[in-house]
Short mmCIF file of C-alpha atoms in Angstrom, two decimals:
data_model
loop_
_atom_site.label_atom_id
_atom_site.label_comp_id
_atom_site.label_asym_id
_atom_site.label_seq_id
_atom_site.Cartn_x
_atom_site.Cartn_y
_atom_site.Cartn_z
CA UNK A 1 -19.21 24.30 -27.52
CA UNK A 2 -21.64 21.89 -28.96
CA UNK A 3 -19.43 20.39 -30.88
CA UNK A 4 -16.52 19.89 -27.98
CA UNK A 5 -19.56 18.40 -26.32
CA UNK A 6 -19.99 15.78 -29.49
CA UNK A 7 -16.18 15.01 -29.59
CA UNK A 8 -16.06 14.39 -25.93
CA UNK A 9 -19.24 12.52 -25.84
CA UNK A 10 -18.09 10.30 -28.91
CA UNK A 11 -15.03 9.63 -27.28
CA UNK A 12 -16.49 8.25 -23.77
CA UNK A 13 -18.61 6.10 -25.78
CA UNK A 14 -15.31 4.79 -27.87
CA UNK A 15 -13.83 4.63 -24.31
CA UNK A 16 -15.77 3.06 -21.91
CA UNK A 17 -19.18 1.92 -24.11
CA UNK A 18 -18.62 0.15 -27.26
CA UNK A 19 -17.48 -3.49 -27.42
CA UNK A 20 -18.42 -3.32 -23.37
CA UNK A 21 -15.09 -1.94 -22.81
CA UNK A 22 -16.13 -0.55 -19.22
CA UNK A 23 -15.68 -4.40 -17.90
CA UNK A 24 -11.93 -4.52 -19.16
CA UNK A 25 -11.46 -0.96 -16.32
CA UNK A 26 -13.77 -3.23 -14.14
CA UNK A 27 -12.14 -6.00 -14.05
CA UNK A 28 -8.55 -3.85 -14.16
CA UNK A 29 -9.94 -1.69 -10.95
CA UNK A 30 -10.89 -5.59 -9.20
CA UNK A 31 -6.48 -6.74 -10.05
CA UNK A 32 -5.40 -3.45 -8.58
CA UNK A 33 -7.73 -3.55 -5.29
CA UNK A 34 -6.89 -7.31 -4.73
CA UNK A 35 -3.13 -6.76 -4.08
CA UNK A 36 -3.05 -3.32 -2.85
CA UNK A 37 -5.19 -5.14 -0.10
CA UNK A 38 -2.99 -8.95 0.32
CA UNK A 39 0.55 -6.61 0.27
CA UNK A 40 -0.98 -4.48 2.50
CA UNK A 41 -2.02 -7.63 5.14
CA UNK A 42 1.60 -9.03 4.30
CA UNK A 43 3.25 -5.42 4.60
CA UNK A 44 1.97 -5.00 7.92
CA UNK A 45 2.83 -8.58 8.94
CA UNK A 46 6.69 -8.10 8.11
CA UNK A 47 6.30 -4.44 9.22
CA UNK A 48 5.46 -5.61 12.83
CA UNK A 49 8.08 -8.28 13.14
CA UNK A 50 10.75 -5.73 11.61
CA UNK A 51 9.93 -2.97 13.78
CA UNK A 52 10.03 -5.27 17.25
CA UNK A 53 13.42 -6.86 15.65
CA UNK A 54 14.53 -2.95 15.33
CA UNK A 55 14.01 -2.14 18.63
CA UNK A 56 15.62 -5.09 20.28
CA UNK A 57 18.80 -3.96 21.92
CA UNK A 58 21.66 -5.92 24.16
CA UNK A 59 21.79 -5.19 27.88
CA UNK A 60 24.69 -2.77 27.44
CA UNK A 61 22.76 -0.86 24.87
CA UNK A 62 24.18 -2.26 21.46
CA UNK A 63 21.98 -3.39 18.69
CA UNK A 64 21.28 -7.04 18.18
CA UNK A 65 21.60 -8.84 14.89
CA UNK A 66 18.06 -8.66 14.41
CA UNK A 67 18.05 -5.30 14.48
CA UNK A 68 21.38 -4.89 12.44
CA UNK A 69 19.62 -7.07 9.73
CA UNK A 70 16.63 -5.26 10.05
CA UNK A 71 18.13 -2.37 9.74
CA UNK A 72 19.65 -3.70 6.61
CA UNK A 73 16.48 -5.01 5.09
CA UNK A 74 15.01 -1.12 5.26
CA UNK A 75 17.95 0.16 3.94
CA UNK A 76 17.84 -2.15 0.81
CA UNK A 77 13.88 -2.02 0.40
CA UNK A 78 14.28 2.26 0.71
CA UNK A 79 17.25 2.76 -1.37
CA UNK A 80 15.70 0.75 -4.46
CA UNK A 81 13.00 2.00 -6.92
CA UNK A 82 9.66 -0.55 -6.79
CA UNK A 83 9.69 -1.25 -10.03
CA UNK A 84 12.87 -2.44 -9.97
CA UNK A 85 11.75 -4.71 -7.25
CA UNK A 86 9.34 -5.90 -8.81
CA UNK A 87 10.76 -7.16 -12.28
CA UNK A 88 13.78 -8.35 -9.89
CA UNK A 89 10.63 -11.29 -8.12
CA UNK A 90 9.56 -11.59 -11.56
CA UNK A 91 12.76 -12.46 -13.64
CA UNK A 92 15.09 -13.73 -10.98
CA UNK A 93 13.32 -14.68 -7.79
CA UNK A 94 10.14 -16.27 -9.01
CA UNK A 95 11.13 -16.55 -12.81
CA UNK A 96 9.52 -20.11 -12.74
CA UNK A 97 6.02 -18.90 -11.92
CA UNK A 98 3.11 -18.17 -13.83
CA UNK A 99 1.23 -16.32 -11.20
CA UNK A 100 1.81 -12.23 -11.68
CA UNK A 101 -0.45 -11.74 -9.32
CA UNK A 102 1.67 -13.76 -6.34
CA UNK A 103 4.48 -11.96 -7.40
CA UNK A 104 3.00 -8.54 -7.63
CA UNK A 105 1.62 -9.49 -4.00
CA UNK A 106 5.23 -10.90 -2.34
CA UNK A 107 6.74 -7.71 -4.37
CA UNK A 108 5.20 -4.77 -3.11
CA UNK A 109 4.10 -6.60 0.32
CA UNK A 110 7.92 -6.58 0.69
CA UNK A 111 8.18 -2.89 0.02
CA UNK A 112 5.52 -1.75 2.10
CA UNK A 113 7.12 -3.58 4.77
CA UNK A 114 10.23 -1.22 5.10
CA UNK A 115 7.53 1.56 5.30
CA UNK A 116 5.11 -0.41 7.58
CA UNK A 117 8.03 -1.20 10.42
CA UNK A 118 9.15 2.25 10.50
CA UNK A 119 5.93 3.10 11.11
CA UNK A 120 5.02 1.10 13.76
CA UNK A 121 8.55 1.76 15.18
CA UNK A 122 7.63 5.55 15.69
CA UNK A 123 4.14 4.42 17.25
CA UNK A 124 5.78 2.31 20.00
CA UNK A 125 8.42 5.03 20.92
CA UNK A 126 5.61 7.47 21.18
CA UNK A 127 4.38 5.59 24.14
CA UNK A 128 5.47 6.98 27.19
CA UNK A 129 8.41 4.82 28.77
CA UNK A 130 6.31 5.11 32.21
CA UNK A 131 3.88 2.40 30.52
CA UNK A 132 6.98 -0.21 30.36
CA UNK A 133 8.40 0.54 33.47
CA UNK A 134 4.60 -0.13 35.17
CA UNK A 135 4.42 -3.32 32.82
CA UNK A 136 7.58 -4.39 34.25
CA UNK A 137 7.01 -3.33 38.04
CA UNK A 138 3.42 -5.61 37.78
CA UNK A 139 6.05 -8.36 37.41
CA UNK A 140 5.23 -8.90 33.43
CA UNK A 141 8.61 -9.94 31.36
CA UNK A 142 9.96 -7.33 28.92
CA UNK A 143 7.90 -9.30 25.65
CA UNK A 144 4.50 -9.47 27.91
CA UNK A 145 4.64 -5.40 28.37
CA UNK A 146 5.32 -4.81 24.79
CA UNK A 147 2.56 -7.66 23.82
CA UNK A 148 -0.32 -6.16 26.34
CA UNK A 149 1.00 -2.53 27.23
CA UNK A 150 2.69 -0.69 25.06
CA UNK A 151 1.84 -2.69 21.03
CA UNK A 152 -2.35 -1.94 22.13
CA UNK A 153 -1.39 1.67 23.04
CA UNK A 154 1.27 2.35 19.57
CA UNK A 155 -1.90 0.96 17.70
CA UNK A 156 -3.47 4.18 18.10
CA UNK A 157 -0.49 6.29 16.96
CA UNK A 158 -0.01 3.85 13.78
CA UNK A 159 -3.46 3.41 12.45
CA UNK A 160 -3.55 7.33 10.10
CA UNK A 161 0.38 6.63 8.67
CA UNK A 162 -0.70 2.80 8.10
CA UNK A 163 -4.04 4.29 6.22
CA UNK A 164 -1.89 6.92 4.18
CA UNK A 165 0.61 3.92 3.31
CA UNK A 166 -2.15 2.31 2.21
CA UNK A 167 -3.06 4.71 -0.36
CA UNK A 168 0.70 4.96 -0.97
CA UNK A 169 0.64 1.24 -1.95
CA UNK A 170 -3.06 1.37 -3.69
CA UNK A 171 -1.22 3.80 -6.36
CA UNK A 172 2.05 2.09 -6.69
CA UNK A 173 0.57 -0.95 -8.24
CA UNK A 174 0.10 1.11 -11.55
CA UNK A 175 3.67 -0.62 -11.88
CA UNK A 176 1.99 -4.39 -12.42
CA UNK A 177 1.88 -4.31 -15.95
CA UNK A 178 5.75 -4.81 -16.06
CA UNK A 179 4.63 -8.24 -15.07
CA UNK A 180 2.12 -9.04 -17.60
CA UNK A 181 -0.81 -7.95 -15.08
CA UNK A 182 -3.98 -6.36 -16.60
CA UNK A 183 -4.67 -3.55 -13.66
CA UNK A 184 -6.27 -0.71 -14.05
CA UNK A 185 -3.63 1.44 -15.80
CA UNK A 186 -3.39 -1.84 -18.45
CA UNK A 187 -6.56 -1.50 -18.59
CA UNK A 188 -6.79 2.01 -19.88
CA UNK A 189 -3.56 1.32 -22.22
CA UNK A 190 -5.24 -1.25 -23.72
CA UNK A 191 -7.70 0.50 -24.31
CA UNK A 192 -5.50 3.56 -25.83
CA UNK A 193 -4.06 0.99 -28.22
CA UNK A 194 -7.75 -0.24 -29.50
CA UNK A 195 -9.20 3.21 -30.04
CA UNK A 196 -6.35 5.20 -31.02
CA UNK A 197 -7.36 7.53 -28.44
CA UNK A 198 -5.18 8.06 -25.08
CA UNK A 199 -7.21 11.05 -23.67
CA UNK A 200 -10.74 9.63 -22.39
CA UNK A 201 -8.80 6.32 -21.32
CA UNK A 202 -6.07 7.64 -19.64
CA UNK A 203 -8.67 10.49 -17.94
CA UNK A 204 -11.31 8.10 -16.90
CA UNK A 205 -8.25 5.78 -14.94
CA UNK A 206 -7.29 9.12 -13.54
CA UNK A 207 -10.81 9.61 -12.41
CA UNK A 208 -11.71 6.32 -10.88
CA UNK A 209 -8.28 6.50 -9.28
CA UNK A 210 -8.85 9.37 -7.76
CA UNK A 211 -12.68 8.56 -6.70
CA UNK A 212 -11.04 5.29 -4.58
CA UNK A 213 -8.64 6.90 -2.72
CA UNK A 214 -10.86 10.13 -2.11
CA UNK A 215 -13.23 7.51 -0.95
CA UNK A 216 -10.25 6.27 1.45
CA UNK A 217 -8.79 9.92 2.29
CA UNK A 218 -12.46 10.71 4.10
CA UNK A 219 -12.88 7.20 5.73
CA UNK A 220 -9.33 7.95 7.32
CA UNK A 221 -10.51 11.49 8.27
CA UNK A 222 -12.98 9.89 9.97
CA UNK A 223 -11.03 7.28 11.63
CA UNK A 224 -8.41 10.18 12.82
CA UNK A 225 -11.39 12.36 14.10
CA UNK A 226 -12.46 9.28 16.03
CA UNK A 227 -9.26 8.40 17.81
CA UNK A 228 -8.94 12.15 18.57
CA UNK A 229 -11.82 11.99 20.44
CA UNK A 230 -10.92 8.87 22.27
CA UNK A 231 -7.77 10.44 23.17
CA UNK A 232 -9.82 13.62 24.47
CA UNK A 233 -12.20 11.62 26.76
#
């Protein structure tokens, strides 16, 4: 046991100590956090507008355009692995930039919009009908009830699924080394490659991963419990 003990310990300090390797999962952790957080803002940006054009129907009941295309757009973002996506911005769409990080952004801020408006799709439906029908009886236009009535109400019902796509997306950017991105999972690889050693690397990424979006799992517990309440009052 003592000796397990001296391997393991030898091995964190090959890991994470010597040549001050803990700042290369540092600065990994810092790549991964900064676009899981600017796709999520642009996810939930396209997510919105996709999810109104969704719902947008003719007077005799047919879809519009914008909802055939957006329709389309899900379709195409769904059906398609992310990594795929992703080398597709960086060696066709944006082939002439330098920036990984814009294009790991635009990427999977593009994916989690298909999610995103399908979310927020479900949380407008879920408001009862009787809310638009009182919007539009107070003599607001169909775009003024959805703006003031029924988008503050669907917030409520969106907020958890937004938070679990956001852990979704937090994970899926393992993927960014496809684009010459040193993330987290680089990180650890890197790492591998140095020491000769994949266990502690490839364990302590695990860990930290895990820490962060345990960390996020309870704060979104919290938030649920919260609305629950609201809802109860």
């Amino acid at each position: 046991m003592q000796k397990w003990l001296g391997e393991v310990s030898e091995k964190f300090v090959m890991a994470f100590i010597e040549g001050d390797r803990w700042k290369l999962y540092l600065r990994g952790l810092g790549v991964t956090i900064e676009i899981a957080i600017l796709a999520a803002i642009i996810g939930m940006a396209i997510g919105t507008v996709v999810a109104l054009m969704r719902l947008s129907v003719k007077r005799n009941g047919k879809k519009t355009i914008w909802s055939l295309i957006a329709g389309a757009y899900i379709d195409i973002i769904r059906g398609t692995p992310s990594v795929l996506q992703l080398l597709i911005m960086w060696f066709i769409i944006m082939k002439n930039s330098n920036n990984g990080v814009l294009v790991a952004v635009l990427s999977f801020g593009i994916n989690s919009g298909a999610y995103v408006s399908e979310i927020v799709r479900a949380g407008i439906l879920a408001v009862d009908k009787g809310q638009t029908e009182a919007g539009r009886s107070l003599g607001l236009s169909k775009a003024q009830t959805m703006i003031y009535i029924v988008i503050p109400q669907a917030i409520k019902n969106v907020l958890p699924p937004i938070g679990n796509e956001f852990i979704v997306l937090l994970k899926e950017t393992a993927i960014v080394g496809y684009v010459s991105l040193t993330d987290l999972t680089r990180a650890a690889n890197q790492i591998t490659s140095r020491t000769y050693e994949a266990f502690m690397p490839l364990i302590g990424a695990a860990v930290i991963y895990f820490t962060l979006i345990k960390i996020l799992t309870i704060l979104l517990d919290k938030l649920e419990r919260r609305l629950r309440k609201s809802d109860n009052r």
